[in-house]
Coordinates of C-alpha atoms and ligand atoms in Angstrom, one line a residue:
X1 CA 184.3 282.5 61.8
X2 CA 186.5 283.9 58.6
X3 CA 185.0 283.1 55.3
X4 CA 187.3 282.0 52.9
X5 CA 187.1 285.0 50.5
X6 CA 187.5 283.2 46.9
X7 CA 186.8 286.6 45.0
X8 CA 189.9 288.5 46.4
X9 CA 193.3 288.7 44.3
X10 CA 195.2 285.6 44.6
X11 CA 198.6 286.9 45.2
X12 CA 201.4 285.4 43.4
X13 CA 203.6 283.5 45.8
X14 CA 207.1 285.4 46.5
X15 CA 209.8 283.2 47.1
X16 CA 213.3 283.8 49.3
X17 CA 216.2 285.1 47.3
X18 CA 218.7 282.3 46.9
X19 CA 222.4 283.2 46.2
X20 CA 224.3 281.3 43.5
X21 CA 228.0 280.6 43.3
X22 CA 228.7 283.0 40.8
X23 CA 226.8 286.0 42.5
X24 CA 229.1 287.2 44.6
X25 CA 227.5 290.2 45.8
X26 CA 224.5 288.5 46.8
X27 CA 225.5 287.3 50.6
X28 CA 226.1 290.8 51.8
X29 CA 228.5 290.8 55.0
X30 CA 229.4 293.2 58.0
X31 CA 226.0 294.0 58.6
X32 CA 225.0 295.2 62.1
X33 CA 222.8 292.0 62.4
X34 CA 225.8 289.7 61.8
X35 CA 227.6 291.9 64.5
X36 CA 227.8 289.7 67.7
X37 CA 229.3 292.6 69.5
X38 CA 225.8 294.5 69.1
X39 CA 222.8 293.6 71.2
X40 CA 220.4 290.8 70.3
X41 CA 217.6 293.8 69.9
X42 CA 219.8 296.0 68.0
X43 CA 220.6 292.8 65.8
X44 CA 216.9 292.1 65.5
X45 CA 216.0 295.5 64.7
X46 CA 218.6 295.9 61.9
X47 CA 217.4 292.1 60.5
X48 CA 213.9 292.5 60.5
X49 CA 214.0 295.9 58.7
X50 CA 216.0 293.9 55.9
X51 CA 213.7 291.3 55.6
X52 CA 210.8 290.7 52.8
X53 CA 207.5 289.7 53.8
X54 CA 208.2 286.2 52.3
X55 CA 211.1 285.8 54.6
X56 CA 209.4 286.7 57.9
X57 CA 206.8 284.0 56.4
X58 CA 209.2 281.3 56.0
X59 CA 210.3 281.8 59.5
X60 CA 206.8 281.0 61.0
X61 CA 207.0 277.4 59.3
X62 CA 208.5 274.5 61.4
X63 CA 208.6 271.4 59.2
X64 CA 209.1 267.5 60.0
X65 CA 212.3 266.6 58.0
X66 CA 211.2 263.6 56.2
X67 CA 209.0 266.2 54.6
X68 CA 211.1 267.9 52.7
X69 CA 211.4 266.4 49.4
X70 CA 213.9 268.8 48.1
X71 CA 216.3 270.5 50.6
X72 CA 216.8 273.5 48.1
X73 CA 213.3 274.0 49.3
X74 CA 214.6 275.2 52.6
X75 CA 216.3 278.0 50.9
X76 CA 213.4 278.9 48.3
X77 CA 211.0 279.3 51.5
X78 CA 213.2 280.6 54.0
X79 CA 212.0 278.0 56.4
X80 CA 212.7 278.9 59.9
X81 CA 212.7 275.6 61.6
X82 CA 213.1 271.8 61.1
X83 CA 212.3 268.5 63.7
X84 CA 212.9 265.5 64.1
X85 CA 209.3 263.8 64.7
X86 CA 209.2 260.4 66.8
X87 CA 211.6 258.1 64.7
X88 CA 213.1 260.8 62.3
X89 CA 216.3 259.9 62.3
X90 CA 219.8 260.1 60.1
X91 CA 220.5 257.6 57.5
X92 CA 223.4 256.6 59.8
X93 CA 221.4 256.5 63.2
X94 CA 224.6 257.6 65.0
X95 CA 225.5 260.7 66.8
X96 CA 227.6 261.8 64.3
X97 CA 225.2 261.0 61.7
X98 CA 222.7 263.1 63.5
X99 CA 225.4 266.0 63.5
X100 CA 226.0 265.6 59.7
X101 CA 222.3 265.6 59.2
X102 CA 221.8 268.6 61.2
X103 CA 224.8 270.2 59.6
X104 CA 223.4 269.8 56.0
X105 CA 220.0 271.1 56.5
X106 CA 222.0 274.2 57.9
X107 CA 223.9 274.5 55.0
X108 CA 221.1 275.0 52.8
X109 CA 219.7 277.9 54.9
X110 CA 223.1 279.9 54.5
X111 CA 222.4 279.7 50.6
X112 CA 219.7 282.5 51.3
X113 CA 220.2 286.2 50.6
X114 CA 220.4 286.7 54.4
X115 CA 221.5 283.6 55.4
X116 CA 219.0 283.4 58.8
X117 CA 220.0 279.9 60.6
X118 CA 217.8 277.1 60.6
X119 CA 216.4 276.1 63.9
X120 CA 216.3 272.2 64.6
X121 CA 213.9 270.8 67.1
X122 CA 213.9 267.0 68.8
X123 CA 211.7 265.3 71.4
X124 CA 215.0 264.2 73.6
X125 CA 212.0 263.0 76.4
X126 CA 214.3 260.7 78.2
X127 CA 217.6 261.3 77.1
X128 CA 218.0 261.8 73.5
X129 CA 216.6 258.5 73.1
X130 CA 216.4 258.4 69.1
X131 CA 219.9 257.8 69.1
X132 CA 221.0 254.4 69.8
X133 CA 224.2 254.9 72.1
X134 CA 222.7 257.9 74.0
X135 CA 222.3 257.7 77.5
X136 CA 218.3 256.5 77.9
X137 CA 217.0 258.2 81.3
X138 CA 213.8 256.8 83.1
X139 CA 210.7 258.2 81.5
X140 CA 209.1 261.1 83.1
X141 CA 206.7 259.0 85.3
X142 CA 210.1 257.4 87.0
X143 CA 211.5 260.8 87.7
X144 CA 208.3 262.1 88.8
X145 CA 208.4 258.9 91.4
X146 CA 211.9 260.2 92.5
X147 CA 210.2 263.5 93.2
X148 CA 213.6 265.1 93.3
X149 CA 214.1 268.1 91.6
X150 CA 218.0 268.3 92.2
X151 CA 218.5 265.1 90.4
X152 CA 215.8 266.1 87.6
X153 CA 218.0 268.9 86.9
X154 CA 220.9 266.8 86.6
X155 CA 219.3 264.4 84.3
X156 CA 218.0 267.1 82.3
X157 CA 221.8 268.7 82.1
X158 CA 223.1 265.5 80.4
X159 CA 220.0 265.6 78.4
X160 CA 221.0 269.0 76.8
X161 CA 224.6 268.0 76.8
X162 CA 223.9 264.9 74.6
X163 CA 221.4 266.3 72.4
X164 CA 223.4 269.5 71.8
X165 CA 226.6 267.1 70.9
X166 CA 224.6 265.8 67.8
X167 CA 223.7 269.7 67.1
X168 CA 220.3 269.9 68.6
X169 CA 219.8 272.9 70.7
X170 CA 215.6 272.9 70.8
X171 CA 214.3 269.7 72.7
X172 CA 210.5 269.9 73.3
X173 CA 210.6 269.0 76.5
X174 CA 209.4 269.0 79.3
X175 CA 206.2 267.5 79.5
X176 CA 204.2 269.4 82.2
X177 CA 200.8 267.5 81.7
X178 CA 199.2 266.5 84.4
X179 CA 197.6 263.3 84.4
X180 CA 194.1 262.2 85.4
X181 CA 193.3 258.9 83.6
X182 CA 196.0 256.8 84.1
X183 CA 194.3 254.9 80.5
X184 CA 196.0 257.6 78.4
X185 CA 199.2 256.3 76.3
X186 CA 200.9 259.3 77.6
X187 CA 200.9 259.1 81.0
X188 CA 204.6 257.8 81.0
X189 CA 205.6 261.6 79.3
X190 CA 204.4 263.3 82.4
X191 CA 205.6 263.7 85.6
X192 CA 202.4 262.6 87.1
X193 CA 199.2 263.7 88.6
X194 CA 199.9 266.2 91.5
X195 CA 200.2 269.6 90.3
X196 CA 202.9 270.6 92.6
X197 CA 205.3 268.0 91.8
X198 CA 204.9 268.5 88.2
X199 CA 205.3 272.4 88.7
X200 CA 208.4 271.5 90.9
X201 CA 210.1 268.8 88.6
X202 CA 209.4 270.8 85.5
X203 CA 211.1 273.8 86.6
X204 CA 214.4 271.8 87.6
X205 CA 213.8 270.1 83.9
X206 CA 213.7 273.4 82.3
X207 CA 216.5 275.1 84.2
X208 CA 218.9 272.1 83.8
X209 CA 218.3 271.9 80.0
X210 CA 218.8 275.8 79.5
X211 CA 222.0 275.5 81.9
X212 CA 223.8 274.4 78.7
X213 CA 226.3 277.1 77.5
X214 CA 229.1 275.7 75.6
X215 CA 231.0 277.4 72.5
X216 CA 228.8 280.4 72.4
X217 CA 225.7 277.8 72.0
X218 CA 222.9 277.1 74.4
X219 CA 219.9 275.2 74.7
X220 CA 216.1 276.1 74.7
X221 CA 213.5 274.0 76.3
X222 CA 210.0 273.4 74.6
X223 CA 207.7 273.1 77.5
X224 CA 204.1 271.2 76.6
X225 CA 201.8 270.9 76.2
X226 CA 200.0 273.9 76.7
X227 CA 197.2 273.7 78.4
X228 CA 194.9 271.1 80.0
X229 CA 196.4 268.0 78.5
X230 CA 195.7 265.3 80.9
X231 CA 192.4 266.1 82.0
X232 CA 190.8 264.9 78.3
X233 CA 187.7 262.8 78.2
X234 CA 187.7 258.7 77.3
X235 CA 186.4 258.6 74.0
X236 CA 186.7 262.2 72.9
X237 CA 189.6 261.8 70.6
X238 CA 189.8 263.7 67.6
X239 CA 191.7 260.9 66.3
X240 CA 190.2 258.1 64.9
X241 CA 192.8 255.4 65.9
X242 CA 192.7 256.9 69.6
X243 CA 190.6 257.1 72.5
X244 CA 191.4 259.9 74.7
X245 CA 194.8 261.4 73.3
X246 CA 194.1 264.5 71.4
X247 CA 190.9 264.4 73.3
X248 CA 188.6 267.2 74.7
X249 CA 188.7 268.5 78.4
X250 CA 185.3 269.9 80.1
X251 CA 186.9 270.9 83.4
X252 CA 185.8 274.3 84.4
X253 CA 188.1 277.1 84.3
X254 CA 188.7 277.1 87.7
X255 CA 189.8 273.5 87.5
X256 CA 191.9 274.5 84.7
X257 CA 193.9 277.0 86.4
X258 CA 194.0 274.8 89.5
X259 CA 195.1 271.6 88.2
X260 CA 197.4 273.1 85.0
X261 CA 198.0 276.4 85.0
X262 CA 200.6 276.1 87.6
X263 CA 203.5 274.1 85.8
X264 CA 203.4 276.9 83.1
X265 CA 203.4 279.5 85.6
X266 CA 206.4 277.8 87.2
X267 CA 207.7 277.1 83.5
X268 CA 207.5 280.7 82.8
X269 CA 209.1 282.1 86.0
X270 CA 212.3 279.6 84.9
X271 CA 212.6 281.3 82.0
X272 CA 211.5 279.0 79.7
X273 CA 212.5 279.7 75.8
X274 CA 209.5 278.1 74.3
X275 CA 206.2 276.9 74.8
X276 CA 204.5 274.0 72.5
X277 CA 200.2 274.1 72.4
X278 CA 198.8 271.0 72.7
X279 CA 196.8 268.9 70.0
X280 CA 194.0 268.5 72.6
X281 CA 190.6 270.7 73.3
X282 CA 189.3 272.5 76.0
X283 CA 185.2 273.2 76.0
X284 CA 185.4 272.0 72.7
X285 CA 188.0 274.5 71.1
X286 CA 190.9 273.4 69.9
X287 CA 193.7 274.8 72.1
X288 CA 195.6 276.3 69.1
X289 CA 192.7 278.5 68.2
X290 CA 192.1 280.5 71.8
X291 CA 193.3 283.5 71.9
X292 CA 192.0 283.6 75.5
X293 CA 194.1 280.8 76.7
X294 CA 197.1 281.8 74.6
X295 CA 197.5 285.7 74.4
X296 CA 194.9 286.6 77.4
X297 CA 196.5 283.9 79.8
X298 CA 199.8 282.7 78.9
X299 CA 201.2 286.2 77.7
X300 CA 198.8 288.8 79.5
X301 CA 198.5 287.0 83.1
X302 CA 202.0 284.8 83.1
X303 CA 203.8 287.1 81.0
X304 CA 205.5 284.5 78.8
X305 CA 207.1 286.7 76.2
X306 CA 209.1 283.5 74.3
X307 CA 208.3 281.5 71.4
X308 CA 204.9 279.8 71.2
X309 CA 204.4 277.1 68.7
X310 CA 201.9 274.5 67.7
X311 CA 202.1 270.9 67.8
X312 CA 202.1 268.4 64.9
X313 CA 199.0 269.1 62.6
X314 CA 196.8 270.3 65.4
X315 CA 196.1 273.9 63.6
X316 CA 195.0 272.5 60.8
X317 CA 192.2 270.5 63.0
X318 CA 190.6 273.9 64.1
X319 CA 188.4 273.6 61.2
X320 CA 187.6 272.6 57.6
X321 CA 189.5 275.8 56.0
X322 CA 193.3 275.4 56.1
X323 CA 193.6 279.3 55.6
X324 CA 191.0 279.7 58.2
X325 CA 192.8 277.5 60.6
X326 CA 196.2 279.0 60.1
X327 CA 194.6 282.9 60.3
X328 CA 192.9 282.0 63.9
X329 CA 195.8 280.1 65.4
X330 CA 198.1 282.7 64.3
X331 CA 195.7 285.6 65.5
X332 CA 195.3 283.7 68.6
X333 CA 199.0 283.9 69.4
X334 CA 200.8 281.2 68.3
X335 CA 204.1 282.4 66.4
X336 CA 205.5 279.0 64.6
X337 CA 203.1 276.5 63.2
X338 CA 204.4 272.8 63.3
X339 CA 203.0 272.1 59.7
X340 CA 204.7 269.4 59.8
X341 CA 204.4 268.5 56.0
X342 CA 203.1 271.1 53.2
X343 CA 205.1 274.1 53.1
X344 CA 204.2 275.6 50.1
X345 CA 200.4 275.4 51.0
X346 CA 201.5 277.4 54.4
X347 CA 203.4 280.3 52.3
X348 CA 200.8 280.7 50.1
X349 CA 198.0 281.1 52.5
X350 CA 200.2 283.4 54.7
X351 CA 201.1 285.4 52.4
X352 CA 197.6 286.0 51.1
X353 CA 196.1 286.2 54.6
X354 CA 198.5 289.5 54.8
X355 CA 197.4 290.6 51.5
X356 CA 193.7 290.2 52.5
X357 CA 194.3 291.9 56.0
X358 CA 193.4 288.8 57.8
X359 CA 196.6 288.8 59.6
X360 CA 198.4 292.1 60.0
X361 CA 201.9 293.2 59.3
X362 CA 202.4 293.6 63.1
X363 CA 201.2 290.1 63.9
X364 CA 204.0 288.9 61.4
X365 CA 206.9 290.9 62.8
X366 CA 206.1 290.1 66.4
X367 CA 206.2 286.3 65.6
X368 CA 209.1 286.6 63.7
X369 CA 210.7 288.8 66.4
X370 CA 210.5 286.1 68.5
X371 CA 211.6 283.6 66.4
X372 CA 214.9 285.5 65.6
X373 CA 215.2 286.1 69.6
X374 CA 215.3 282.6 69.9
X375 CA 217.6 281.8 67.3
X376 CA 220.2 284.8 68.4
X377 CA 220.3 283.4 72.4
X378 CA 221.0 279.9 70.9
X379 CA 224.0 281.3 69.3
X380 CA 223.3 280.1 66.0
X381 CA 223.6 283.1 64.2
X382 CA 227.1 283.2 65.3
X383 CA 227.3 279.2 65.3
X384 CA 225.7 277.9 62.4
X385 CA 228.0 275.2 61.8
X386 CA 228.4 272.2 64.2
X387 CA 232.1 270.8 65.4
X388 CA 232.3 267.3 66.3
X389 CA 234.2 268.2 69.6
X390 CA 231.6 266.5 72.1
X391 CA 230.4 263.3 70.4
X392 CA 232.3 261.2 72.9
X393 CA 230.0 262.3 76.0
X394 CA 227.2 260.7 74.0
X395 CA 226.5 257.5 76.2
X396 CA 229.6 258.3 78.4
X397 CA 230.0 255.9 81.7
X398 CA 229.4 258.9 83.8
X399 CA 226.1 260.2 82.2
X400 CA 225.1 256.2 82.8
X401 CA 226.1 256.3 86.0
X402 CA 223.7 259.2 86.5
X403 CA 220.6 257.1 84.5
X404 CA 221.8 254.4 87.2
X405 CA 221.0 256.6 89.9
X406 CA 218.0 258.0 88.7
X407 CA 216.3 254.2 88.0
X408 CA 217.4 253.5 91.8
X409 CA 215.4 256.4 92.9
X410 CA 212.5 255.8 90.8
X411 CA 211.7 252.4 92.2
X412 CA 208.5 252.2 94.2
X413 CA 208.2 249.0 96.5
X414 CA 204.4 248.6 96.5
X415 CA 204.2 245.6 98.7
X416 CA 206.8 243.6 100.5
X417 CA 205.7 240.7 102.7
X418 CA 208.0 238.0 104.4
X419 CA 210.6 240.4 104.1
X420 CA 211.2 239.4 100.7
X421 CA 213.2 242.2 99.3
X422 CA 216.4 243.2 99.7
X423 CA 217.3 240.1 98.5
X424 CA 220.6 238.6 99.8
X425 CA 223.4 238.4 97.4
X426 CA 224.6 234.9 98.8
X427 CA 221.6 232.9 98.6
X428 CA 222.0 229.6 96.3
X429 CA 219.7 230.2 93.6
X430 CA 217.7 232.7 91.9
X431 CA 214.9 232.0 89.1
X432 CA 214.1 235.2 86.5
X433 CA 211.1 235.4 84.3
X434 CA 209.1 237.4 82.3
X435 CA 208.8 239.4 79.0
X436 CA 210.9 242.5 80.4
X437 CA 213.9 240.7 82.1
X438 CA 215.9 240.6 79.3
X439 CA 214.3 243.4 76.7
X440 CA 216.1 246.9 76.8
X441 CA 213.2 247.9 74.6
X442 CA 210.7 247.3 76.7
X443 CA 212.2 248.7 79.8
X444 CA 213.1 251.7 77.7
X445 CA 209.5 252.3 76.4
X446 CA 208.7 254.7 73.7
X447 CA 210.2 257.0 72.0
X448 CA 213.2 255.3 72.0
X449 CA 215.1 254.8 68.2
X450 CA 211.6 254.5 66.8
X451 CA 208.1 256.8 68.0
X452 CA 206.6 253.9 69.2
X453 CA 209.7 252.3 70.8
X454 CA 211.8 249.1 69.6
X455 CA 211.7 245.2 70.6
X456 CA 214.7 243.5 71.8
X457 CA 218.1 244.4 72.8
X458 CA 219.5 246.5 69.6
X459 CA 221.1 249.4 71.8
X460 CA 224.2 249.8 74.2
X461 CA 222.6 249.3 77.8
X462 CA 222.5 247.1 80.5
X463 CA 219.0 244.8 80.8
X464 CA 217.6 244.0 84.4
X465 CA 218.7 240.5 84.0
X466 CA 222.1 241.3 83.4
X467 CA 222.4 243.9 86.5
X468 CA 221.2 241.0 88.7
X469 CA 223.8 238.5 87.4
X470 CA 226.4 241.4 88.0
X471 CA 225.5 241.9 91.0
X472 CA 225.4 238.7 93.1
X473 CA 228.3 236.8 94.2
X474 CA 229.9 234.2 91.9
X475 CA 228.7 231.4 93.6
X476 CA 224.9 232.1 93.3
X477 CA 223.2 230.3 90.2
X478 CA 221.0 233.1 88.3
X479 CA 218.5 231.1 86.1
X480 CA 216.1 232.8 83.0
X481 CA 213.2 231.7 81.4
X482 CA 211.1 233.9 79.1
X483 CA 208.2 231.9 80.1
X484 CA 209.1 230.5 83.8
X485 CA 209.4 227.0 82.6
X486 CA 212.0 225.7 85.0
X487 CA 210.3 222.4 85.3
X488 CA 213.6 220.5 85.1
X489 CA 214.6 222.3 88.5
X490 CA 213.9 219.9 91.7
X491 CA 214.1 221.7 94.5
X492 CA 212.8 225.2 95.0
X493 CA 214.9 228.3 94.3
X494 CA 215.1 230.6 97.6
X495 CA 213.4 233.2 95.2
X496 CA 211.7 233.8 92.0
X497 CA 211.9 237.2 90.3
X498 CA 209.6 238.2 87.6
X499 CA 210.1 241.5 85.0
X500 CA 206.9 241.9 83.6
X501 CA 204.8 244.6 81.8
X502 CA 203.7 246.6 79.1
X503 CA 205.1 246.3 75.5
X504 CA 206.4 250.0 74.0
X505 CA 203.7 252.4 72.7
X506 CA 203.6 256.5 72.3
X507 CA 200.7 259.0 72.5
X508 CA 197.3 257.3 71.7
X509 CA 198.5 253.9 70.4
X510 CA 199.2 253.4 74.2
X511 CA 195.2 254.5 75.1
X512 CA 194.2 251.6 77.1
X513 CA 191.0 251.2 78.7
X514 CA 192.5 248.3 80.8
X515 CA 196.1 248.5 81.1
X516 CA 197.1 245.4 82.9
X517 CA 199.7 242.3 82.2
X518 CA 199.4 239.9 79.3
X519 CA 198.5 236.5 79.8
X520 CA 202.0 235.3 78.9
X521 CA 203.5 237.3 81.9
X522 CA 200.8 235.9 84.1
X523 CA 201.6 232.5 83.1
X524 CA 205.4 233.3 83.7
X525 CA 204.8 234.2 87.4
X526 CA 202.5 231.5 87.8
X527 CA 205.2 228.9 86.6
X528 CA 207.8 231.1 88.5
X529 CA 205.9 230.6 91.6
X530 CA 205.7 226.9 91.6
X531 CA 209.7 226.7 91.7
X532 CA 210.3 229.2 94.1
X533 CA 209.9 229.9 98.2
X534 CA 209.2 233.8 97.3
X535 CA 207.9 235.7 94.3
X536 CA 209.3 239.4 93.5
X537 CA 207.5 240.9 90.9
X538 CA 209.1 243.9 89.2
X539 CA 206.4 245.7 87.2
X540 CA 208.3 247.7 83.8
X541 CA 205.2 249.9 82.5
X542 CA 204.2 253.8 81.8
X543 CA 201.1 253.9 84.5
X544 CA 199.8 251.6 87.0
X545 CA 198.5 248.6 85.8
X546 CA 195.1 247.0 87.0
X547 CA 196.6 243.7 88.6
X548 CA 195.0 244.1 92.1
X549 CA 193.5 240.7 91.7
X550 CA 196.8 238.9 91.4
X551 CA 199.3 240.6 93.6
X552 CA 197.8 238.4 96.9
X553 CA 199.9 235.8 95.8
X554 CA 202.8 237.7 95.2
X555 CA 205.4 238.2 98.2
X556 CA 206.8 241.6 96.8
X557 CA 205.7 244.0 93.9
X558 CA 208.4 246.7 92.7
X559 CA 207.3 249.8 90.5
X560 CA 209.9 250.1 87.9
X561 CA 208.2 252.1 85.1
X562 CA 210.3 252.7 82.3
X563 CA 213.8 252.4 83.2
X564 CA 215.8 253.3 79.8
X565 CA 219.2 251.7 79.2
X566 CA 220.8 251.5 82.7
X567 CA 218.8 248.5 84.3
X568 CA 221.9 247.7 86.8
X569 CA 219.9 250.7 88.6
X570 CA 217.1 248.1 89.8
X571 CA 219.6 245.4 91.0
X572 CA 221.5 247.9 93.2
X573 CA 218.3 247.9 95.2
X574 CA 216.9 244.7 95.1
X575 CA 219.6 243.2 96.7
X576 CA 220.0 246.2 99.6
X577 CA 223.0 248.1 98.2
X578 CA 220.5 251.3 98.0
X579 CA 216.8 251.8 99.9
X580 CA 213.6 252.0 98.1
X581 CA 212.9 255.7 98.2
X582 CA 210.4 256.1 95.3
X583 CA 206.7 257.5 95.7
X584 CA 203.7 257.1 93.5
X585 CA 203.4 260.0 91.1
X586 CA 199.7 258.8 90.3
X587 CA 197.5 256.9 92.2
X588 CA 197.8 252.8 91.9
X589 CA 194.8 250.7 93.4
X590 CA 196.5 247.6 94.2
Ligands
GLC601 C1 204.1 264.8 68.9 C2 203.8 265.1 70.3 C3 204.6 265.9 70.7 C4 206.2 266.2 69.8 C5 205.8 266.3 68.5 C6 207.0 266.4 67.5 O1 202.9 264.7 67.9 O2 202.4 265.6 70.6 O3 204.8 266.1 72.0 O4 206.6 266.9 70.6 O5 204.9 265.4 67.7 O6 207.4 265.1 68.0

């Protein structure tokens, strides 16, 4: 373990040269790295030769946008990348507002001597979910239920197009975790518990995202979270607020290889441009400190040549000393550090580590080369500013129709007694109840506008109730009560539909030792049952719920997962316009 050497000479921090308006000779032009007719290799070789150590180290910093006190720091430290963490939206949270925010950040990077463009990343993990008005697709657990790589490829293409339209070309997706414990709050972000399905759909998603190519700009996937995220042990979380997320996995190396390595092997085969290292640990060691897992396996065995970056504050959790943690992560093979906050310390520590010989110049050059390669391949050097031409595609009808198709294919019929479904469109009365029947926030789940999601109907979309009403013929009465209170009803309805489920959550805040239905939802179902000839229960959840003791009284049970903005897709199948084709992406004990 490195002993922090207090007695070695402290280096005076070196800053990046920032050009001011008066200095006409500061920005040199027509240099080889600025010549788009040269190969990427030639341009990088020229640029690397011109860069100072400070400029290289600055490129290795990935900073959360709300941590930039003074935007001039972007230039002063030559920061390489900025991200919008969950909920980190612009003042005006519209597609145009995102474009303006990213363009503004980019303008500061152009003030530096070499004008190396900024890389901006975000979690578009079920469409560009942080932007009201974007198409919100089913979360990955629902896409896992479709088990349809062609569909997943299309979803990824549209996700890339809507995200790129807002000026973001680096997407922290797909999630390639293989979930083993459904109590984990991130279950819904995964394609499920079958490594083969995760591998197949992950590859399709990467190819879909990275097929984007418009006006010289492309999109990079950020496959995550390398590796063994999903096998952690309940109660092992290193985060005091969580139970299993960010925890430790004790599986053997053979199990790690058998369960978790294949999705990343397929990702590398799909030419994924970047891979994010997880916040979890394996056999007691933080993944971001593991030279064996990162350099020997991911680089050496799988042959990954793209960018490896860390997740959130994970690197600094390697050990108490931030200096030692950074040295260990970068020497293990992490090229870009998601800080996400204190970039001045980062730059100081790294300049000191190179001066001390704890990190070699070669390692800094290697990491910088990969970062520059990504930026050249994305087209950022030749197109740093964004044009607003594509904003109209965000949330377009065509894209929403695709999301509606994905919802249809994600539905899993768990039980169907007395031919309760499909429901005829010509019956006389339908009663609807439950907390998720008319709540876009619940049907979208976490990572929607806010990190933890939102409650209510504060974004464009179709609730499941709206979809039901649109589907039936005009003479059918559809009545809704959140609590299922239909005491005023005299005769029994032909069918009662309860749409119930989990409140939105994200990451460890969703760790739950007994995921089930709320007392309110159970009461709504019972009330509904009193007034209906048949009961159909639709579950809106990020994972299987412990409802076995209740389902015996229900005629039909449907898993709808977290369908997103296009709730119409549920009615399409419920009334028989389309068949149930979804299959369980993770075991559900009913
Ligand atoms: C989070 C998540 C990761 C996400 C990142 C940026 O902590 O672990 O999946 O991409 O931060 O939002």
